[in-house]
Amino acid sequence: DSHIQYERVGADVTMKCGSMDWDAAVTWTANGTDIDESHLNGSYLILKNVDLTQSGQYSCYEGSSWHLKYQTYLRVGTPPKEPVLMCRSNNYPKGFYCSWHLPTPTYIPNSFNISVIHGTREMVCEKDVFPKNRCHIRYLQLFSTVKYKVTLTVTNALGKNSTTVTFDEFAIVKPDPPESVVAKPVPNNPRRLEVSWQNPSSWPDPESFPLKFFLRYRPLILEQWQHV
Amino acid sequence: MAAADSPSATLRRRDLCSRGIRLAGKMRSDVVDLLDTYVERQGLDASASVAAVEGVPVAAAERWDEQTGTQRLLENLAAYRAFRALLAQMLEEQREQLGEADAALGRALAAVLLQVSAFTYHLEELLRLESRGPPSEEEAEPPPSPHLSLFERKLRGLGVLRELAQWAVRSARDLRQLAKPSPGSSSVPSPAESP
């Protein structure tokens, strides 16, 4: 029978050949290739200071009959480092989203759990299907002075870690860039340009929550920007 | 709702709304500056957490986008009337406490109080246009002031100014909702809906 075994990079791993006695004659293979006897202690397989390249399928066969006695999938990885979490509202006042990532890979599967607390209220963060490391929250209150506290916990077979961010409702508002930005020459006026643009489509209510735009431009031959 | 529908009423509403929006913007900016001054002069920590204080109108609103125009005006009016009394009280306390030593803080408070009064007037006028009229104000008594220590009063003042800063943002948005053209929208209640 086969299962998965997770071990830390640098750990020493001892694998037993199922229920076989220590002094039984066995052969171990790694991804189908025989393993040299020097790595054996009796029927136990000893891997010292494992690294990522040693991940793979390990099988143990009884000496004479070649019956498969034990099989495991070794996954070498690391416990998670502190995750990086950020929250942003690009569709104020509808809601906001939080997204996260790990600063370094763990090489093994991780699960994420996020909690969003507003004062005494725990809010639901709906996970996106894609990308997987993002979730959305709907604002239940607007214009609140109470801060939001978001905690992300990442867990894998080798450990866990978490991070917390705290912010005011307004502090995370950041609209998406303007859309359909077009610069057209003006007929009969080579020194002028007509620039047009649209509100970002993600911004739900530009009438009640108008956006301000700033424009800068420069001819290619000059280094300095000019501002409108 | 004949009064609310007439062209002159619509124009007047839009005029009051745009002035109100500008006033709310200025108020917000001045309150934010006042907050800095207040925190400094009162020796407070700017990041201090202040629990909701009784009598201070909370700007937070649930289902804000579903509110009718009249609801918005009534809630704003109740809030700013309360702020008017609270700021007057703060001004008085500040004069007693610091006397002439801090004329700058007193002047800043007085300036904001003036704007709050002006905004209250705008709201009352807008409510008159809604042919509902503003509710009468209870006897202008200062809000009940429980026995607070000097430090507690300072924290309370911080809470008042913070909520006022939020209210100013909310009010600008409320007025923008109100200024939107009304056919079919919920911003002006139909006769069947009004109480």
XYZ file of C-alpha atoms in Angstrom:
423
model
C 0.000 0.000 0.000
C 1.175 3.414 -0.945
C 1.154 6.733 0.869
C 2.817 10.127 0.919
C 5.565 11.147 3.279
C 6.622 14.755 3.794
C 10.058 15.596 5.125
C 12.041 18.800 5.638
C 15.028 19.685 3.493
C 18.117 18.651 5.433
C 16.347 16.082 7.568
C 17.491 12.486 8.035
C 14.843 10.040 6.877
C 14.493 6.427 7.888
C 12.096 4.258 5.909
C 10.945 0.919 7.159
C 9.959 -1.806 4.748
C 6.415 -2.102 6.049
C 6.131 -4.873 8.607
C 9.323 -6.679 7.573
C 11.829 -7.465 10.304
C 14.983 -5.433 10.569
C 17.120 -8.332 9.425
C 14.982 -9.284 6.422
C 16.561 -9.256 2.995
C 15.036 -6.484 0.921
C 15.725 -4.348 -2.087
C 14.810 -0.665 -2.181
C 14.233 1.324 -5.338
C 13.904 5.028 -5.921
C 11.730 5.850 -8.943
C 12.378 2.353 -10.236
C 16.155 2.421 -9.848
C 17.793 0.086 -7.336
C 19.319 1.784 -4.324
C 22.822 0.789 -3.300
C 23.129 -1.304 -0.125
C 25.339 1.334 1.487
C 22.196 3.318 2.211
C 20.642 0.451 4.096
C 20.701 -0.318 7.775
C 19.342 -3.846 7.798
C 16.074 -3.531 5.922
C 15.708 0.139 6.757
C 16.526 2.734 4.165
C 18.494 5.659 5.555
C 18.570 8.945 3.682
C 20.711 11.576 5.331
C 20.328 15.325 4.860
C 17.660 14.985 2.172
C 17.387 17.520 -0.624
C 14.685 18.353 -3.136
C 16.096 16.035 -5.794
C 15.389 13.078 -3.558
C 11.644 13.486 -3.818
C 10.088 10.547 -5.570
C 8.628 7.111 -5.247
C 10.392 4.690 -2.928
C 9.550 0.997 -3.055
C 10.703 -1.946 -1.019
C 10.698 -5.502 -2.347
C 11.198 -8.737 -0.437
C 14.558 -10.265 -1.299
C 13.744 -13.560 -2.921
C 10.113 -13.260 -3.970
C 10.274 -9.700 -5.276
C 6.945 -9.010 -3.717
C 6.284 -5.346 -3.210
C 6.139 -4.896 0.540
C 5.978 -1.169 0.932
C 5.727 1.924 -1.203
C 5.762 5.573 -0.340
C 5.983 8.830 -2.149
C 8.601 11.061 -0.540
C 8.036 14.780 -0.864
C 10.892 16.930 0.393
C 9.976 20.492 1.227
C 10.025 23.226 3.834
C 7.567 24.598 6.337
C 6.024 27.852 5.116
C 7.719 31.199 5.684
C 5.625 34.175 6.693
C 3.198 34.830 3.811
C 2.878 38.204 2.073
C -0.661 39.581 2.292
C -2.213 42.634 0.717
C -5.764 43.959 0.505
C -7.175 46.462 -1.927
C -10.463 47.948 -3.015
C -10.601 48.661 -6.740
C -14.388 48.650 -6.756
C -15.270 50.919 -3.845
C -17.866 51.007 -2.351
C -18.800 47.440 -3.289
C -16.024 45.583 -1.501
C -12.367 44.694 -1.444
C -10.117 41.742 -2.141
C -7.106 40.289 -0.421
C -4.386 38.389 -2.170
C -1.338 36.598 -0.864
C 1.700 34.599 -1.783
C 4.624 32.870 -0.167
C 7.996 34.603 -0.428
C 9.736 31.294 -1.108
C 8.223 28.034 -2.395
C 7.733 25.111 -0.018
C 7.705 22.477 -2.784
C 4.851 20.701 -1.074
C 1.099 21.428 -1.060
C -0.053 24.331 1.133
C -3.475 25.278 2.357
C -4.521 28.827 3.183
C -7.019 30.077 5.676
C -8.056 33.704 5.848
C -10.053 35.536 8.488
C -11.441 39.050 8.152
C -12.597 40.808 11.283
C -14.319 44.166 11.451
C -14.699 45.194 15.061
C -16.530 42.263 16.592
C -17.860 40.966 13.318
C -16.253 38.121 11.393
C -16.716 38.598 7.662
C -16.804 36.017 4.897
C -14.078 36.171 2.248
C -15.258 34.393 -0.895
C -12.353 32.565 -2.467
C -11.725 33.109 -6.166
C -11.471 30.029 -8.342
C -8.682 31.716 -10.227
C -6.254 32.889 -9.099
C -6.370 30.596 -6.107
C -4.650 32.955 -3.726
C -7.314 35.624 -3.665
C -10.669 36.201 -2.019
C -13.349 38.884 -2.039
C -15.239 40.595 0.747
C -18.373 42.676 0.374
C -18.565 45.801 2.482
C -21.403 45.468 4.973
C -20.837 48.979 6.328
C -19.488 52.085 4.734
C -17.759 55.109 6.285
C -16.777 53.121 9.338
C -13.971 54.294 11.631
C -13.476 50.749 12.885
C -10.413 49.098 11.406
C -10.361 45.824 9.496
C -8.052 43.059 10.631
C -7.135 40.345 8.154
C -5.153 37.282 9.171
C -3.818 34.737 6.715
C -2.579 31.377 7.922
C -0.691 29.020 5.641
C -0.322 25.394 6.653
C 1.454 22.404 5.180
C 2.550 19.006 6.427
C 5.746 20.452 7.870
C 4.455 23.504 9.713
C 2.452 26.695 9.616
C 2.900 30.428 9.559
C 0.684 33.477 9.475
C 0.565 37.210 8.978
C -1.914 39.941 9.904
C -2.685 43.300 8.304
C -4.831 46.025 9.838
C -6.280 48.943 7.898
C -8.958 51.621 7.669
C -11.743 51.376 5.104
C -10.363 54.260 3.025
C -6.712 53.327 3.243
C -6.922 50.421 0.815
C -8.981 52.136 -1.911
C -7.025 52.066 -5.165
C -8.899 52.138 -8.471
C -7.699 50.305 -11.563
C -5.984 52.377 -14.283
C -8.043 54.355 -16.807
C -9.150 52.407 -19.855
C -9.057 53.087 -23.568
C -6.395 55.758 -23.280
C -6.026 57.196 -26.764
C -3.854 60.031 -28.025
C -4.918 61.449 -31.371
C -3.287 64.149 -33.408
C -5.336 67.293 -33.892
C -5.993 68.138 -37.558
C -4.117 71.205 -38.754
C -2.295 71.541 -35.457
C 0.899 69.495 -35.199
C 1.715 70.911 -31.765
C -1.421 69.545 -30.184
C -2.633 66.140 -29.132
C -6.105 65.073 -28.084
C -6.073 62.552 -25.282
C -9.181 60.665 -24.267
C -9.819 57.946 -21.703
C -12.521 56.101 -19.786
C -13.156 55.377 -16.125
C -11.905 51.898 -15.253
C -14.790 49.484 -15.805
C -14.234 47.969 -12.357
C -15.181 51.269 -10.668
C -18.919 50.807 -10.022
C -20.200 54.333 -9.329
C -18.118 57.163 -10.774
C -20.984 59.623 -10.237
C -21.115 59.231 -6.487
C -17.413 58.448 -6.158
C -15.751 60.435 -8.896
C -12.178 59.731 -9.909
C -9.525 62.332 -10.522
C -7.083 61.885 -13.384
C -3.604 63.273 -13.856
C -1.907 63.421 -17.226
C 1.753 63.794 -18.045
C 3.343 63.736 -21.457
C 6.607 64.340 -23.259
C 7.878 64.252 -26.811
C 10.199 61.279 -27.312
C 13.147 63.524 -27.969
C 12.916 65.164 -24.540
C 13.612 63.615 -21.139
C 11.424 65.905 -19.069
C 7.754 65.256 -18.490
C 5.136 67.959 -18.650
C 1.951 67.915 -16.644
C -1.497 68.986 -17.672
C -44.574 65.879 -4.517
C -45.448 68.752 -6.827
C -42.998 71.072 -5.141
C -40.160 68.593 -5.511
C -40.840 68.058 -9.188
C -41.039 71.660 -10.329
C -38.118 72.830 -12.416
C -37.220 75.575 -9.977
C -37.179 73.089 -7.120
C -34.951 70.753 -9.129
C -32.568 73.571 -9.857
C -32.556 74.693 -6.260
C -31.896 71.135 -5.104
C -29.010 70.760 -7.505
C -27.613 74.096 -6.435
C -27.861 73.237 -2.741
C -26.310 69.838 -3.420
C -23.315 71.175 -5.299
C -22.687 73.852 -2.675
C -23.147 71.242 0.013
C -20.669 68.924 -1.694
C -18.071 71.680 -1.835
C -18.731 72.584 1.769
C -18.426 68.941 2.838
C -15.110 68.704 1.010
C -13.764 71.797 2.734
C -15.106 70.596 6.067
C -13.361 67.255 5.681
C -10.073 68.931 4.825
C -10.336 71.354 7.762
C -11.340 68.619 10.202
C -8.358 66.511 9.148
C -6.061 69.493 9.814
C -7.868 70.160 13.080
C -7.328 66.538 14.090
C -3.569 66.979 13.720
C -3.636 70.165 15.792
C -5.946 68.652 18.383
C -3.834 65.523 18.828
C -0.724 67.612 19.248
C -2.144 70.246 21.621
C -3.963 67.725 23.765
C -0.913 65.504 24.035
C -2.612 62.466 22.536
C -1.333 59.598 20.425
C -2.682 59.907 16.891
C -3.146 56.166 16.601
C -5.097 55.900 19.863
C -8.138 53.702 19.531
C -11.280 55.408 20.746
C -14.286 53.290 21.563
C -17.633 54.511 20.258
C -18.747 57.264 22.587
C -22.356 57.842 23.518
C -23.878 60.823 21.859
C -21.372 60.951 18.989
C -23.114 60.208 15.677
C -21.446 57.241 14.002
C -20.856 57.673 10.286
C -20.863 53.951 9.536
C -23.933 52.934 7.542
C -25.239 49.523 6.512
C -26.952 49.284 3.121
C -25.883 52.860 2.444
C -26.544 52.511 -1.281
C -30.166 51.516 -0.628
C -31.085 54.608 1.363
C -33.701 56.979 0.001
C -32.926 60.660 -0.444
C -35.069 61.599 2.516
C -33.351 59.054 4.763
C -29.990 60.443 3.788
C -31.030 63.978 4.581
C -32.621 63.060 7.901
C -29.613 61.058 9.069
C -27.208 63.770 7.996
C -29.276 66.434 9.687
C -29.467 64.540 12.976
C -25.720 63.967 12.860
C -24.693 67.542 12.134
C -27.076 68.964 14.708
C -25.403 66.683 17.234
C -21.936 67.728 16.040
C -22.915 71.362 16.354
C -23.705 70.839 20.027
C -20.667 68.628 20.633
C -18.251 71.073 19.021
C -19.755 73.977 20.959
C -19.191 71.981 24.117
C -15.617 71.141 23.104
C -14.963 74.792 22.380
C -16.221 75.776 25.810
C -14.204 73.073 27.554
C -11.125 73.975 25.610
C -11.422 77.631 26.611
C -11.843 76.660 30.254
C -8.991 74.221 30.133
C -6.390 76.060 28.130
C -7.744 79.581 28.211
C -5.909 82.003 26.045
C -2.907 79.722 25.903
C -4.248 78.033 22.830
C -6.059 80.513 20.660
C -5.089 78.597 17.519
C -6.908 75.449 18.555
C -9.908 77.503 19.668
C -10.019 79.320 16.331
C -9.759 76.078 14.378
C -12.578 74.551 16.418
C -14.721 77.641 15.956
C -14.124 77.590 12.188
C -15.223 73.985 11.921
C -18.238 74.681 14.112
C -19.229 77.449 11.701
C -18.986 75.089 8.746
C -21.026 72.471 10.567
C -23.720 75.085 11.197
C -23.665 76.131 7.545
C -23.952 72.540 6.428
C -26.850 71.981 8.803
C -28.628 74.897 7.165
C -28.081 73.347 3.718
C -29.602 70.104 4.932
C -32.616 71.877 6.406
C -33.173 73.688 3.120
C -32.914 70.468 1.145
C -35.455 68.841 3.430
C -37.838 71.752 2.901
C -37.625 71.027 -0.821
C -38.560 67.425 -0.146
C -41.889 68.946 0.989
C -41.279 67.178 4.233
C -39.558 69.914 6.098
C -36.848 69.422 8.652
C -37.862 67.951 11.987
C -37.929 70.545 14.733
C -34.894 70.653 16.898
C -35.281 69.663 20.508
C -34.503 72.452 22.956
C -30.932 73.407 22.198
C -29.501 71.837 25.315
C -25.944 70.671 25.385
C -25.727 66.885 25.190
C -25.740 65.229 28.615
C -22.117 65.286 29.699
C -21.362 62.449 32.056
C -18.665 63.160 34.568
C -15.562 62.629 32.522
C -12.008 63.186 33.595
C -9.892 65.617 31.612
C -8.211 62.772 29.797
C -11.532 61.119 28.972
C -12.803 64.409 27.605
C -9.753 64.700 25.392
C -10.332 61.195 24.045
C -13.971 61.983 23.498
C -12.963 65.060 21.519
C -10.737 62.843 19.390
C -13.659 60.524 18.760
C -15.909 63.448 17.812
C -13.451 64.812 15.280
C -12.742 61.417 13.753
C -16.418 60.652 13.237
C -16.966 64.135 11.852
C -14.178 63.546 9.335
C -15.911 60.347 8.219
C -19.296 62.067 8.128
C -17.926 64.756 5.834
C -16.884 62.094 3.338
C -20.220 60.339 3.643
C -22.181 63.566 3.278
C -20.448 64.460 0.021
C -21.434 61.028 -1.296
C -24.966 61.363 0.062
C -25.397 64.680 -1.719
C -24.065 63.249 -4.948
C -26.669 60.491 -4.708
C -29.295 63.143 -4.082
C -28.178 65.215 -7.034
C -28.587 62.311 -9.455
C -31.599 62.651 -11.772
C -34.499 61.013 -10.001
C -36.902 59.349 -12.480
C -37.389 55.784 -11.368
C -34.598 55.955 -8.820
C -35.192 55.662 -5.118
C -33.720 59.038 -4.319
C -37.112 60.755 -4.054
C -39.834 58.722 -2.411
C -43.111 58.499 -4.290
C -46.242 59.736 -2.519
C -47.248 56.145 -1.894
C -44.048 55.496 0.053
C -43.768 58.603 2.153
C -45.107 58.179 5.649
